[in-house]
CSV table of C-alpha atoms in Angstrom, one decimal:
chain,number,residue,atom,x,y,z
A,1,MET,CA,-19.5,-11.7,25.0
A,2,LYS,CA,-17.0,-9.5,23.1
A,3,ARG,CA,-16.6,-10.2,19.4
A,4,VAL,CA,-13.6,-9.4,17.2
A,5,GLN,CA,-12.8,-9.3,13.6
A,6,PHE,CA,-9.9,-10.6,11.4
A,7,ALA,CA,-9.4,-11.2,7.7
A,8,ILE,CA,-8.5,-14.3,5.8
A,9,SER,CA,-7.5,-14.9,2.2
A,10,PRO,CA,-6.1,-17.8,0.2
A,11,GLU,CA,-2.5,-18.3,-0.6
A,12,ILE,CA,-1.4,-16.4,-3.7
A,13,ARG,CA,-1.4,-19.0,-6.4
A,14,VAL,CA,-1.9,-19.6,-10.1
A,15,GLY,CA,-5.5,-18.6,-10.6
A,16,GLY,CA,-5.1,-15.6,-8.3
A,17,SER,CA,-6.9,-15.3,-5.0
A,18,VAL,CA,-8.8,-18.5,-5.3
A,19,PHE,CA,-10.5,-20.3,-2.4
A,20,THR,CA,-10.8,-24.1,-3.0
A,21,PRO,CA,-13.8,-26.1,-1.9
A,22,THR,CA,-11.5,-27.6,0.8
A,23,ASP,CA,-10.6,-24.1,2.0
A,24,MET,CA,-14.3,-23.2,2.3
A,25,VAL,CA,-15.2,-26.3,4.3
A,26,ALA,CA,-12.3,-25.8,6.6
A,27,ILE,CA,-13.3,-22.1,7.2
A,28,GLY,CA,-16.8,-23.1,8.1
A,29,GLN,CA,-15.7,-25.9,10.5
A,30,ILE,CA,-13.1,-23.8,12.2
A,31,VAL,CA,-15.0,-20.5,12.8
A,32,GLY,CA,-18.3,-22.2,13.6
A,33,GLU,CA,-21.9,-21.4,13.0
A,34,ASP,CA,-21.9,-18.4,15.4
A,35,ALA,CA,-19.4,-16.5,13.3
A,36,GLN,CA,-20.3,-13.9,10.7
A,37,ILE,CA,-18.4,-14.0,7.4
A,38,GLU,CA,-18.4,-11.0,5.1
A,39,LEU,CA,-16.9,-10.8,1.6
A,40,SER,CA,-14.9,-7.6,1.3
A,41,THR,CA,-13.6,-5.6,-1.7
A,42,PHE,CA,-10.0,-6.5,-0.6
A,43,GLN,CA,-10.1,-10.1,-1.8
A,44,GLN,CA,-10.6,-11.1,1.8
A,45,LEU,CA,-13.2,-12.8,4.0
A,46,ILE,CA,-13.9,-10.8,7.2
A,47,ILE,CA,-14.6,-13.1,10.1
A,48,GLU,CA,-16.4,-11.8,13.2
A,49,MET,CA,-16.5,-14.2,16.1
A,50,ASN,CA,-16.3,-14.5,19.8
A,51,GLU,CA,-13.0,-13.2,21.1
A,52,GLU,CA,-12.3,-16.2,23.3
A,53,LYS,CA,-12.3,-18.5,20.3
A,54,ALA,CA,-10.6,-16.2,17.8
A,55,GLU,CA,-6.9,-17.0,18.5
A,56,ASP,CA,-7.4,-20.7,18.3
A,57,ALA,CA,-9.3,-20.2,15.1
A,58,LYS,CA,-6.5,-18.1,13.5
A,59,LYS,CA,-4.0,-20.8,14.4
A,60,ALA,CA,-6.1,-23.5,12.9
A,61,LEU,CA,-6.8,-21.5,9.7
A,62,ARG,CA,-3.0,-20.9,9.2
A,63,GLU,CA,-2.4,-24.7,9.7
A,64,LYS,CA,-4.8,-25.2,6.8
A,65,GLY,CA,-2.7,-23.0,4.6
A,66,LEU,CA,-4.9,-19.9,4.7
A,67,CYS,CA,-3.5,-16.4,5.3
A,68,VAL,CA,-4.8,-14.5,8.4
A,69,TYR,CA,-4.6,-10.7,8.6
A,70,GLU,CA,-5.6,-7.9,10.9
A,71,THR,CA,-8.4,-5.4,9.9
A,72,GLY,CA,-8.3,-1.7,10.1
A,73,SER,CA,-5.7,0.8,8.9
A,74,VAL,CA,-3.1,-1.6,7.6
A,75,VAL,CA,-1.7,-2.6,4.2
A,76,LYS,CA,-4.1,-5.2,2.9
A,77,ASN,CA,-3.0,-8.5,1.3
A,78,LEU,CA,-1.7,-8.1,-2.2
A,79,SER,CA,-4.4,-7.8,-4.9
A,80,VAL,CA,-3.2,-10.0,-7.8
A,81,CYS,CA,-4.0,-11.1,-11.3
A,82,SER,CA,-4.7,-14.7,-12.2
A,83,PHE,CA,-1.2,-15.5,-13.4
A,84,CYS,CA,-2.8,-16.9,-16.6
A,85,LYS,CA,0.6,-17.2,-18.4
A,86,GLY,CA,2.1,-19.2,-15.6
A,87,ALA,CA,3.9,-18.8,-12.3
A,88,GLU,CA,7.4,-18.3,-13.6
A,89,ILE,CA,6.6,-16.0,-16.4
A,90,GLU,CA,4.4,-13.7,-14.3
A,91,GLY,CA,6.4,-13.7,-11.1
A,92,LEU,CA,4.4,-15.7,-8.6
A,93,ASP,CA,7.3,-15.9,-6.2
A,94,ALA,CA,7.9,-12.1,-6.5
A,95,ALA,CA,4.2,-11.5,-5.6
A,96,ARG,CA,4.3,-13.9,-2.6
A,97,ASN,CA,7.5,-12.3,-1.3
A,98,LEU,CA,6.0,-8.9,-1.7
A,99,ASN,CA,2.9,-9.9,0.2
A,100,ASP,CA,4.9,-11.4,3.0
A,101,THR,CA,6.9,-8.2,3.3
A,102,ILE,CA,4.1,-5.6,3.4
A,103,ALA,CA,0.8,-7.1,4.3
A,104,GLY,CA,-0.3,-6.0,7.8
A,105,MET,CA,2.0,-2.9,8.0
A,106,THR,CA,0.2,-0.2,9.9
A,107,VAL,CA,-0.5,3.0,7.9
A,108,PRO,CA,-2.4,6.3,8.3
A,109,PHE,CA,-5.3,5.0,6.2
A,110,THR,CA,-6.2,1.5,4.7
A,111,MET,CA,-3.9,0.8,1.8
A,112,ARG,CA,-4.2,-1.5,-1.3
A,113,VAL,CA,-1.3,-2.7,-3.3
A,114,GLY,CA,-2.0,-4.4,-6.7
A,115,TYR,CA,0.2,-6.7,-8.7
A,116,THR,CA,-0.1,-7.9,-12.2
A,117,GLY,CA,2.3,-10.3,-14.1
A,118,CYS,CA,2.1,-8.6,-17.5
A,119,PRO,CA,1.3,-5.3,-19.2
A,120,ASN,CA,-2.4,-6.4,-19.7
A,121,ALA,CA,-2.8,-5.3,-16.1
A,122,CYS,CA,-5.7,-7.6,-15.3
A,123,GLY,CA,-5.1,-7.1,-11.6
A,124,GLU,CA,-6.0,-3.4,-12.0
A,125,PRO,CA,-2.8,-2.1,-10.4
A,126,LEU,CA,-3.1,1.4,-11.8
A,127,VAL,CA,-6.2,2.2,-9.6
A,128,LYS,CA,-4.5,0.9,-6.4
A,129,ASP,CA,-2.4,3.0,-3.9
A,130,ILE,CA,0.7,1.2,-5.2
A,131,GLY,CA,0.6,-0.8,-8.4
A,132,ILE,CA,3.2,-3.2,-9.7
A,133,VAL,CA,3.4,-4.3,-13.4
A,134,LYS,CA,5.8,-7.0,-14.5
A,135,ARG,CA,7.4,-6.4,-17.9
A,136,LYS,CA,9.5,-9.3,-19.0
A,137,GLU,CA,12.2,-9.6,-16.4
A,138,THR,CA,11.7,-6.3,-14.5
A,139,PHE,CA,8.9,-4.4,-12.8
A,140,GLU,CA,7.3,-1.0,-12.9
A,141,ILE,CA,6.0,0.6,-9.7
A,142,TYR,CA,3.1,3.1,-9.8
A,143,VAL,CA,1.8,5.2,-7.0
A,144,GLY,CA,-1.3,7.2,-6.1
A,145,GLY,CA,-4.1,5.4,-7.9
A,146,GLN,CA,-7.7,5.8,-6.6
A,147,SER,CA,-10.7,3.9,-7.8
A,148,LYS,CA,-13.4,5.4,-5.6
A,149,THR,CA,-15.3,8.7,-5.2
A,150,MET,CA,-15.3,11.6,-7.6
A,151,GLU,CA,-11.5,11.9,-7.1
A,152,ALA,CA,-10.8,8.6,-9.0
A,153,LYS,CA,-7.5,8.8,-10.8
A,154,THR,CA,-4.8,6.6,-12.4
A,155,ALA,CA,-1.6,5.9,-10.6
A,156,GLU,CA,1.6,7.6,-11.8
A,157,LEU,CA,4.8,5.8,-12.7
A,158,LEU,CA,7.3,6.1,-9.9
A,159,VAL,CA,10.1,3.9,-11.1
A,160,GLU,CA,10.7,1.3,-13.8
A,161,GLN,CA,13.1,-1.5,-14.6
A,162,VAL,CA,13.1,-2.7,-11.0
A,163,LYS,CA,14.8,-6.1,-10.5
A,164,GLU,CA,12.9,-8.8,-8.6
A,165,GLU,CA,15.4,-8.8,-5.7
A,166,GLN,CA,14.7,-5.0,-5.3
A,167,LEU,CA,11.0,-5.1,-5.5
A,168,SER,CA,9.9,-5.9,-2.0
A,169,SER,CA,12.4,-3.5,-0.3
A,170,ILE,CA,11.4,-0.6,-2.6
A,171,VAL,CA,7.7,-1.0,-2.0
A,172,GLN,CA,8.3,-1.4,1.8
A,173,SER,CA,10.3,1.8,1.7
A,174,ILE,CA,7.4,3.7,0.0
A,175,ILE,CA,5.1,2.5,2.7
A,176,THR,CA,7.5,3.4,5.4
A,177,LEU,CA,7.8,6.9,4.0
A,178,TYR,CA,4.0,7.1,4.1
A,179,GLN,CA,4.0,5.9,7.7
A,180,THR,CA,6.5,8.6,8.7
A,181,HIS,CA,5.2,11.6,6.8
A,182,GLY,CA,1.5,10.8,6.2
A,183,LYS,CA,-1.1,12.6,8.3
A,184,LYS,CA,-3.6,10.7,10.4
A,185,ARG,CA,-6.4,9.2,8.1
A,186,GLU,CA,-4.7,10.9,5.0
A,187,LYS,CA,-5.3,8.6,2.1
A,188,PHE,CA,-2.2,7.5,0.2
A,189,PHE,CA,-3.0,9.3,-3.0
A,190,LYS,CA,-3.5,12.5,-1.1
A,191,PHE,CA,-0.2,12.0,0.6
A,192,VAL,CA,1.5,11.6,-2.8
A,193,GLU,CA,-0.2,14.8,-4.1
A,194,ARG,CA,0.9,16.7,-1.0
A,195,TYR,CA,4.4,15.3,-0.7
A,196,GLY,CA,5.1,15.3,-4.4
A,197,LEU,CA,6.1,12.5,-6.7
A,198,GLU,CA,9.6,13.9,-7.3
A,199,ASN,CA,10.1,14.2,-3.6
A,200,VAL,CA,9.1,10.6,-3.1
A,201,ARG,CA,11.7,9.6,-5.7
A,202,LYS,CA,14.3,11.8,-4.1
A,203,GLU,CA,13.7,10.5,-0.6
A,204,LEU,CA,14.0,6.9,-1.7
A,205,GLY,CA,16.9,7.5,-4.1
A,206,LEU,CA,15.0,6.4,-7.1
A,207,SER,CA,15.0,7.6,-10.8
A,208,SER,CA,12.0,7.4,-13.1
């Protein structure tokens, strides 16, 4: 019997990517004892289960308030901080809107986007492919971070003083540019190096 994989994560909330005991019970009951559950580095649980049961399981998980995503070369769900200063101060709605806009977009290579609600950067956005840092009422967007291998590097500032209503569309445009001009299996930080930071700004009509 064919087995398939999909990913689940909790709703973005104060506390960050936090599964509640109720979430965990529901997951176990819905996917069943035959499923395999793996904790990934993407703040996701990877579910592997029989294909014939997978679609019903996804539907049931969504009905319980959990987020369901595809695996593979897609933009992963937003990696977030814990919103320790509160939802309004740290932009919980902005993070949720951004996640809804970009999660699951197909890309040349698996992509991580990090969000943190203050300059403490607890969500480690500067080692993500795209990092967002909230500063008071506006946001900074960084690109090209890399946390793994000997090529690890800090992301570079792409644009600052972005308004909340602009945030999701700008990040989506960055990813679309990568979709269009990135080579197959080219990591995003390699794409930024090859394409050039100034060219990314120019293509998107941004100023640093």
